[in-house]
mmCIF file of C-alpha atoms in Angstrom:
data_model
loop_
_atom_site.group_PDB
_atom_site.id
_atom_site.type_symbol
_atom_site.label_atom_id
_atom_site.label_comp_id
_atom_site.label_asym_id
_atom_site.label_seq_id
_atom_site.Cartn_x
_atom_site.Cartn_y
_atom_site.Cartn_z
ATOM 1 C CA MET I 533 8.502 -13.803 -36.793
ATOM 2 C CA SER I 534 6.050 -14.873 -34.126
ATOM 3 C CA ASN I 535 5.969 -13.001 -30.830
ATOM 4 C CA ARG I 536 4.363 -15.880 -29.022
ATOM 5 C CA ASP I 537 5.559 -15.950 -25.366
ATOM 6 C CA LEU I 538 8.383 -13.557 -26.285
ATOM 7 C CA HIS I 539 8.107 -11.018 -23.447
ATOM 8 C CA PHE I 540 5.633 -12.711 -21.145
ATOM 9 C CA ARG I 541 3.893 -16.027 -20.964
ATOM 10 C CA GLY I 542 0.655 -15.808 -22.841
ATOM 11 C CA GLN I 543 1.785 -13.259 -25.413
ATOM 12 C CA MET I 544 0.015 -13.802 -28.713
ATOM 13 C CA HIS I 545 1.871 -14.359 -31.953
ATOM 14 C CA ASP I 546 1.067 -10.921 -33.373
ATOM 15 C CA GLU I 547 1.018 -9.025 -30.104
ATOM 16 C CA ASP I 548 3.645 -6.348 -29.439
ATOM 17 C CA VAL I 549 4.490 -5.089 -25.972
ATOM 18 C CA ILE I 550 4.453 -1.311 -26.288
ATOM 19 C CA THR I 551 5.297 -0.445 -22.722
ATOM 20 C CA PHE I 552 4.994 -1.735 -19.220
ATOM 21 C CA PHE I 553 5.141 -0.244 -15.782
ATOM 22 C CA ARG I 554 5.111 -1.128 -12.143
ATOM 23 C CA ASP I 555 3.537 0.850 -9.358
ATOM 24 C CA HIS I 556 5.138 4.161 -8.599
ATOM 25 C CA TRP I 557 8.013 3.821 -6.145
ATOM 26 C CA VAL I 558 6.077 5.877 -3.609
ATOM 27 C CA VAL I 559 4.184 2.715 -2.615
ATOM 28 C CA LEU I 560 7.430 1.289 -1.263
ATOM 29 C CA LEU I 561 8.427 4.438 0.575
ATOM 30 C CA PRO I 562 6.660 3.780 3.935
ATOM 31 C CA ARG I 563 8.104 0.279 4.082
ATOM 32 C CA VAL I 564 11.585 1.452 3.127
ATOM 33 C CA ILE I 565 11.553 4.224 5.725
ATOM 34 C CA SER I 566 10.346 1.960 8.533
ATOM 35 C CA PHE I 567 12.845 -0.728 7.572
ATOM 36 C CA VAL I 568 15.771 1.692 7.385
ATOM 37 C CA LEU I 569 14.834 3.117 10.796
ATOM 38 C CA PHE I 570 14.570 -0.370 12.240
ATOM 39 C CA MET I 571 17.943 -1.373 10.809
ATOM 40 C CA ALA I 572 19.525 1.840 12.070
ATOM 41 C CA VAL I 573 18.274 1.170 15.608
ATOM 42 C CA MET I 574 19.471 -2.429 15.447
ATOM 43 C CA GLY I 575 22.865 -1.366 14.084
ATOM 44 C CA LEU I 576 23.326 1.259 16.768
ATOM 45 C CA PHE I 577 22.420 -1.250 19.452
ATOM 46 C CA PHE I 578 24.701 -3.928 18.058
ATOM 47 C CA PHE I 579 27.758 -1.718 17.623
ATOM 48 C CA ASN I 580 27.307 -0.198 21.095
ATOM 49 C CA LEU I 581 26.776 -3.433 22.988
ATOM 50 C CA ALA I 582 29.690 -2.704 25.288
ATOM 51 C CA ARG I 583 27.985 0.418 26.602
ATOM 52 C CA PHE I 584 24.913 -1.455 27.847
ATOM 53 C CA LYS I 585 24.842 -3.441 31.021
ATOM 54 C CA LEU I 586 22.844 -6.460 29.909
ATOM 55 C CA PRO I 587 21.859 -9.216 32.353
ATOM 56 C CA SER I 588 23.201 -12.717 31.826
ATOM 57 C CA LEU I 589 21.224 -15.417 30.094
ATOM 58 C CA ASP I 590 20.487 -17.133 33.404
ATOM 59 C CA ALA I 591 17.376 -15.046 33.870
ATOM 60 C CA ILE I 592 14.473 -16.819 32.176
ATOM 61 C CA PHE I 593 12.685 -13.622 31.288
ATOM 62 C CA PHE I 594 15.764 -12.282 29.567
ATOM 63 C CA ARG I 595 16.229 -15.569 27.674
ATOM 64 C CA ALA I 596 12.704 -15.303 26.336
ATOM 65 C CA LEU I 597 13.266 -11.664 25.448
ATOM 66 C CA VAL I 598 16.423 -12.455 23.467
ATOM 67 C CA VAL I 599 14.744 -15.265 21.542
ATOM 68 C CA LEU I 600 11.746 -13.066 20.798
ATOM 69 C CA ALA I 601 13.991 -10.221 19.641
ATOM 70 C CA ILE I 602 15.860 -12.534 17.255
ATOM 71 C CA ILE I 603 12.589 -13.899 15.858
ATOM 72 C CA ALA I 604 11.198 -10.373 15.475
ATOM 73 C CA THR I 605 14.242 -9.067 13.602
ATOM 74 C CA GLY I 606 14.186 -12.056 11.268
ATOM 75 C CA PHE I 607 10.482 -11.540 10.670
ATOM 76 C CA MET I 608 11.018 -7.851 9.858
ATOM 77 C CA ILE I 609 13.747 -8.644 7.328
ATOM 78 C CA HIS I 610 11.668 -11.289 5.566
ATOM 79 C CA ARG I 611 8.549 -9.152 5.567
ATOM 80 C CA PHE I 612 10.311 -6.180 4.002
ATOM 81 C CA PHE I 613 11.925 -8.184 1.231
ATOM 82 C CA LEU I 614 8.724 -10.087 0.510
ATOM 83 C CA SER I 615 6.991 -6.757 -0.058
ATOM 84 C CA VAL I 616 9.833 -5.678 -2.388
ATOM 85 C CA ILE I 617 9.514 -8.922 -4.345
ATOM 86 C CA GLU I 618 5.756 -8.379 -4.538
ATOM 87 C CA TYR I 619 6.418 -4.904 -5.935
ATOM 88 C CA PHE I 620 8.601 -6.305 -8.694
ATOM 89 C CA LEU I 621 6.246 -9.141 -9.564
ATOM 90 C CA SER I 622 3.249 -6.842 -10.024
ATOM 91 C CA VAL I 623 3.386 -5.491 -13.554
ATOM 92 C CA THR I 624 1.024 -3.729 -15.926
ATOM 93 C CA MET I 625 1.772 -4.271 -19.592
ATOM 94 C CA ILE I 626 0.308 -2.360 -22.495
ATOM 95 C CA THR I 627 0.297 -4.144 -25.812
ATOM 96 C CA ASN I 628 -1.300 -3.307 -29.120
ATOM 97 C CA TYR I 629 -4.278 -5.527 -28.219
ATOM 98 C CA ARG I 630 -4.798 -5.176 -24.503
ATOM 99 C CA ILE I 631 -3.755 -4.037 -21.067
ATOM 100 C CA ILE I 632 -2.528 -6.856 -18.875
ATOM 101 C CA HIS I 633 -2.587 -6.146 -15.181
ATOM 102 C CA VAL I 634 -0.728 -8.678 -13.035
ATOM 103 C CA ARG I 635 -0.857 -8.536 -9.257
ATOM 104 C CA ARG I 636 0.902 -11.294 -7.468
ATOM 105 C CA THR I 637 2.755 -12.159 -4.325
ATOM 106 C CA LEU I 638 5.022 -15.092 -3.744
ATOM 107 C CA TYR I 639 2.446 -17.247 -2.006
ATOM 108 C CA ILE I 640 -0.919 -15.667 -1.417
ATOM 109 C CA MET I 641 -2.163 -13.682 -4.403
ATOM 110 C CA ASN I 642 -2.085 -14.375 -8.130
ATOM 111 C CA HIS I 643 -4.395 -11.992 -9.938
ATOM 112 C CA LYS I 644 -4.338 -11.325 -13.676
ATOM 113 C CA GLU I 645 -6.609 -9.080 -15.642
ATOM 114 C CA SER I 646 -6.692 -8.526 -19.365
ATOM 115 C CA ILE I 647 -8.553 -5.533 -20.812
ATOM 116 C CA TYR I 648 -8.904 -5.528 -24.571
ATOM 117 C CA MET I 649 -8.509 -2.155 -26.261
ATOM 118 C CA ARG I 650 -11.731 -2.582 -28.202
ATOM 119 C CA ARG I 651 -13.625 -2.944 -24.899
ATOM 120 C CA ILE I 652 -12.391 0.426 -23.636
ATOM 121 C CA GLN I 653 -15.013 3.127 -23.831
ATOM 122 C CA ASP I 654 -13.107 6.001 -22.279
ATOM 123 C CA ILE I 655 -10.193 6.637 -19.983
ATOM 124 C CA GLN I 656 -9.884 9.125 -17.141
ATOM 125 C CA LYS I 657 -6.679 10.329 -15.618
ATOM 126 C CA GLN I 658 -6.888 11.382 -11.968
ATOM 127 C CA GLN I 659 -3.940 13.108 -10.377
ATOM 128 C CA ASP I 660 -5.282 15.026 -7.405
ATOM 129 C CA GLY I 661 -3.069 16.283 -4.626
ATOM 130 C CA LEU I 662 0.268 17.947 -4.144
ATOM 131 C CA PHE I 663 2.380 14.818 -3.848
ATOM 132 C CA LYS I 664 0.771 13.174 -6.841
ATOM 133 C CA ASN I 665 1.592 16.155 -9.012
ATOM 134 C CA ILE I 666 5.092 16.673 -7.678
ATOM 135 C CA LEU I 667 6.065 13.012 -7.787
ATOM 136 C CA ARG I 668 4.054 12.410 -10.958
ATOM 137 C CA PHE I 669 1.764 9.512 -10.192
ATOM 138 C CA GLY I 670 -1.961 9.042 -10.257
ATOM 139 C CA GLU I 671 -4.881 6.846 -11.218
ATOM 140 C CA LEU I 672 -6.149 5.754 -14.587
ATOM 141 C CA VAL I 673 -9.850 4.935 -14.522
ATOM 142 C CA ILE I 674 -10.770 2.778 -17.487
ATOM 143 C CA ASN I 675 -14.415 2.662 -18.403
ATOM 144 C CA VAL I 676 -15.120 -0.453 -20.415
ATOM 145 C CA PHE I 677 -18.290 -1.409 -22.235
ATOM 146 C CA GLY I 678 -20.665 -2.731 -19.654
ATOM 147 C CA PRO I 679 -20.962 -1.940 -15.983
ATOM 148 C CA ASP I 680 -17.294 -2.450 -15.215
ATOM 149 C CA LEU I 681 -14.951 0.300 -14.151
ATOM 150 C CA ILE I 682 -11.300 -0.619 -13.853
ATOM 151 C CA THR I 683 -8.930 1.564 -11.856
ATOM 152 C CA LEU I 684 -5.170 1.348 -12.158
ATOM 153 C CA THR I 685 -3.734 2.952 -9.031
ATOM 154 C CA THR I 686 -0.336 4.594 -8.431
ATOM 155 C CA VAL I 687 0.431 4.712 -12.141
ATOM 156 C CA PRO I 688 3.750 6.488 -12.727
ATOM 157 C CA ASN I 689 3.641 9.369 -15.211
ATOM 158 C CA PRO I 690 -0.107 9.000 -15.810
ATOM 159 C CA GLU I 691 -0.106 11.691 -18.489
ATOM 160 C CA TYR I 692 2.156 9.622 -20.729
ATOM 161 C CA HIS I 693 0.204 6.422 -20.186
ATOM 162 C CA PHE I 694 -3.098 8.227 -20.646
ATOM 163 C CA ARG I 695 -2.026 9.580 -24.042
ATOM 164 C CA LEU I 696 -0.496 6.264 -25.034
ATOM 165 C CA LEU I 697 -3.631 4.307 -24.180
ATOM 166 C CA ASN I 698 -5.822 6.722 -26.098
ATOM 167 C CA ARG I 699 -3.573 6.530 -29.115
ATOM 168 C CA ILE I 700 -3.457 2.737 -29.133
ATOM 169 C CA ARG I 701 -7.190 2.507 -28.629
ATOM 170 C CA ASN I 702 -7.859 4.863 -31.542
ATOM 171 C CA GLN I 703 -5.435 2.973 -33.760
ATOM 172 C CA GLN I 704 -7.134 -0.273 -32.854
ATOM 173 C CA LEU I 705 -10.580 1.176 -33.591
ATOM 174 C CA ASN I 706 -9.445 2.607 -36.930
ATOM 175 C CA LYS I 707 -7.836 -0.673 -37.871
ATOM 176 C CA ASN I 708 -11.007 -2.589 -37.111
ATOM 177 C CA GLN I 709 -13.144 -0.107 -39.018
ATOM 178 C CA GLN I 710 -10.886 -0.304 -42.064
ATOM 179 C CA LYS I 711 -10.931 -4.058 -41.988
ATOM 180 C CA LEU I 712 -14.652 -4.237 -41.398
ATOM 181 C CA PRO I 713 -16.824 -1.926 -43.489
ATOM 182 C CA PHE I 714 -19.933 -3.062 -41.689
ATOM 183 C CA ARG I 715 -22.558 -1.847 -44.112
ATOM 184 C CA GLU I 716 -20.836 -3.379 -47.102
ATOM 185 C CA HIS I 717 -20.275 -6.535 -45.145
ATOM 186 C CA ALA I 718 -23.950 -6.666 -44.249
ATOM 187 C CA GLY I 719 -24.936 -6.114 -47.860
ATOM 188 C CA ILE I 720 -26.943 -2.933 -47.231
ATOM 189 C CA ASP I 721 -27.215 -0.713 -50.252
ATOM 190 C CA ASP I 722 -27.883 2.897 -49.320
ATOM 191 C CA SER I 723 -28.583 4.020 -52.851
ATOM 192 C CA ASN I 724 -32.195 2.812 -53.022
ATOM 193 C CA GLY I 725 -32.871 1.342 -49.621
ATOM 194 C CA ASN I 726 -34.459 -1.691 -51.252
ATOM 195 C CA GLU I 727 -34.797 -4.567 -48.854
ATOM 196 C CA GLU I 728 -34.242 -7.044 -51.668
ATOM 197 C CA ASN I 729 -30.643 -5.868 -51.809
ATOM 198 C CA THR I 730 -30.151 -6.673 -48.185
ATOM 199 C CA ARG I 731 -28.290 -9.879 -47.580
ATOM 200 C CA PRO I 732 -28.423 -11.625 -44.229
ATOM 201 C CA ILE I 733 -25.588 -10.528 -41.983
ATOM 202 C CA GLU I 734 -22.759 -12.974 -42.153
ATOM 203 C CA PRO I 735 -20.781 -13.772 -39.056
ATOM 204 C CA LEU I 736 -17.682 -11.665 -38.670
ATOM 205 C CA GLU I 737 -14.351 -13.063 -39.614
ATOM 206 C CA PRO I 738 -12.811 -14.788 -36.627
ATOM 207 C CA GLU I 739 -9.723 -12.589 -36.556
ATOM 208 C CA LEU I 740 -11.862 -9.452 -36.476
ATOM 209 C CA GLU I 741 -14.278 -10.775 -33.936
ATOM 210 C CA ALA I 742 -11.589 -11.089 -31.331
ATOM 211 C CA PRO I 743 -7.852 -11.483 -31.282
ATOM 212 C CA PRO I 744 -6.887 -15.069 -30.648
ATOM 213 C CA VAL I 745 -6.957 -15.723 -26.960
ATOM 214 C CA GLU I 746 -4.022 -17.459 -25.448
ATOM 215 C CA GLU I 747 -5.230 -20.567 -23.705
ATOM 216 C CA ASP I 748 -2.483 -20.962 -21.191
ATOM 217 C CA PHE I 749 -2.346 -17.373 -19.988
ATOM 218 C CA HIS I 750 -4.645 -17.852 -17.055
ATOM 219 C CA SER I 751 -2.927 -21.034 -16.051
ATOM 220 C CA VAL I 752 0.494 -19.377 -15.753
ATOM 221 C CA MET T 502 22.434 -21.096 27.563
ATOM 222 C CA ASN T 503 22.354 -24.353 25.607
ATOM 223 C CA ILE T 504 18.600 -24.243 25.319
ATOM 224 C CA VAL T 505 18.631 -20.656 24.143
ATOM 225 C CA LEU T 506 21.344 -21.420 21.618
ATOM 226 C CA ALA T 507 19.430 -24.442 20.336
ATOM 227 C CA ILE T 508 16.239 -22.419 19.919
ATOM 228 C CA VAL T 509 18.061 -19.591 18.180
ATOM 229 C CA ILE T 510 19.857 -21.959 15.811
ATOM 230 C CA PHE T 511 16.531 -23.602 14.983
ATOM 231 C CA VAL T 512 14.966 -20.183 14.279
ATOM 232 C CA LEU T 513 17.896 -19.166 12.102
ATOM 233 C CA LEU T 514 17.770 -22.431 10.175
ATOM 234 C CA VAL T 515 14.081 -21.865 9.501
ATOM 235 C CA SER T 516 14.936 -18.340 8.382
ATOM 236 C CA LEU T 517 17.617 -19.581 5.981
ATOM 237 C CA ILE T 518 15.325 -22.260 4.560
ATOM 238 C CA PHE T 519 12.609 -19.653 4.096
ATOM 239 C CA LEU T 520 15.118 -17.448 2.282
ATOM 240 C CA ALA T 521 16.075 -20.279 -0.058
ATOM 241 C CA VAL T 522 12.442 -21.098 -0.820
ATOM 242 C CA ASN T 523 11.645 -17.436 -1.434
ATOM 243 C CA LEU T 524 14.566 -17.012 -3.803
ATOM 244 C CA THR T 525 13.661 -20.130 -5.747
ATOM 245 C CA ARG T 526 10.062 -19.064 -6.073
ATOM 246 C CA THR T 527 11.026 -15.526 -7.051
ATOM 247 C CA PHE T 528 13.258 -16.755 -9.858
ATOM 248 C CA SER T 529 10.535 -19.108 -10.975
ATOM 249 C CA LEU T 530 7.840 -16.412 -11.040
ATOM 250 C CA SER T 531 9.977 -13.639 -12.481
ATOM 251 C CA SER T 532 10.925 -15.862 -15.416
ATOM 252 C CA ASP T 533 7.347 -15.392 -16.637
ATOM 253 C CA PHE T 534 8.375 -11.905 -17.723
ATOM 254 C CA ARG T 535 11.319 -10.882 -19.844
ATOM 255 C CA LEU T 536 10.736 -7.188 -19.428
ATOM 256 C CA THR T 537 13.697 -6.044 -17.415
ATOM 257 C CA GLU T 538 15.607 -4.543 -20.316
ATOM 258 C CA SER T 539 14.010 -1.111 -20.078
ATOM 259 C CA CYS T 540 11.554 -0.584 -17.303
ATOM 260 C CA TYR T 541 10.098 2.863 -17.524
ATOM 261 C CA THR T 542 9.437 3.091 -13.821
ATOM 262 C CA MET T 543 12.186 1.022 -12.332
ATOM 263 C CA LEU T 544 12.802 2.148 -8.805
ATOM 264 C CA PHE T 545 15.192 5.078 -9.117
ATOM 265 C CA ARG T 546 16.021 3.706 -12.590
ATOM 266 C CA VAL T 547 18.986 1.750 -11.273
ATOM 267 C CA CYS T 548 17.585 -0.701 -8.769
ATOM 268 C CA ARG T 549 16.826 -4.113 -10.155
ATOM 269 C CA LEU T 550 15.245 -7.074 -8.479
ATOM 270 C CA ARG T 551 18.591 -8.863 -8.302
ATOM 271 C CA HIS T 552 20.078 -6.014 -6.240
ATOM 272 C CA PHE T 553 17.344 -6.445 -3.664
ATOM 273 C CA LEU T 554 17.794 -10.208 -3.683
ATOM 274 C CA VAL T 555 21.511 -9.842 -2.991
ATOM 275 C CA ALA T 556 20.710 -7.447 -0.132
ATOM 276 C CA TYR T 557 18.121 -9.954 1.124
ATOM 277 C CA ILE T 558 20.683 -12.787 1.213
ATOM 278 C CA LEU T 559 23.304 -10.607 2.893
ATOM 279 C CA LEU T 560 20.912 -9.359 5.554
ATOM 280 C CA VAL T 561 19.559 -12.798 6.444
ATOM 281 C CA VAL T 562 23.083 -14.207 6.700
ATOM 282 C CA ALA T 563 24.205 -11.177 8.734
ATOM 283 C CA HIS T 564 21.203 -11.630 10.999
ATOM 284 C CA ALA T 565 22.077 -15.275 11.583
ATOM 285 C CA VAL T 566 25.739 -14.565 12.308
ATOM 286 C CA GLY T 567 24.905 -11.555 14.475
ATOM 287 C CA SER T 568 22.354 -13.507 16.505
ATOM 288 C CA ILE T 569 24.781 -16.307 17.311
ATOM 289 C CA PHE T 570 27.452 -13.771 18.146
ATOM 290 C CA PHE T 571 24.970 -11.997 20.425
ATOM 291 C CA ILE T 572 24.149 -15.213 22.294
ATOM 292 C CA PHE T 573 27.818 -15.963 22.835
ATOM 293 C CA TYR T 574 28.420 -12.401 23.917
ATOM 294 C CA LEU T 575 25.664 -12.612 26.530
ATOM 295 C CA SER T 576 26.874 -15.924 27.871
#
């Protein structure tokens, strides 16, 4: 059965989603605290209106103040929930072929990154600090072939994801090595080292060169 | 008072329209993923996006009703 577009748009036909995660909930904590405080103040004010001696709406300054207060409260509510929606829309998925890192907001940002397992050179787990160790979150620094260094921040349970990524990467490497005995493929005979036995290197099979790339993934 | 009420109603209408657009776009974007069955790091393991969206709707509606009530109370 094909897995094409099964769990996310752009999933390849033989690609399995092994796990996925969002940022650790600690990223939402400052916003949640400020919003709860704001709502508590507003609630206290609203349910104790009778205790305040407010001027009438005839005063122009007070009119402007009321309108501004209503706009500000509406803005705060929308801003908080937009950040929550952004939190839920930003996902990192780990499949047997790649890591897909999606960062998006409703209107402004739409960032997708795909890191193939065979490109990964090594992975570092960084979990420095008291809170990071108590609340179990940290950074995964992925060193890929080439000058690039990719950092996944606020990864929840980084130990688990670190071990998982290493395991998948090793499986992928072993699979490729089993499928592609390079020296046999290149026709090199080690027994006598005779150049006459050396055949020109044939191009790799397409499926071993790279997993099929989904065309419409970046246009999602 | 009429001017204030008109401005506030306009602001609240904009707020409600913005809410509707946000909800539509959220459903559209979140349908790209069908991963909600077992999120390892779901916030507190019980909160889902739909819970927040319900809270969002309730708060915006409560804000609109409360604002109009507040204007009438002041007048």
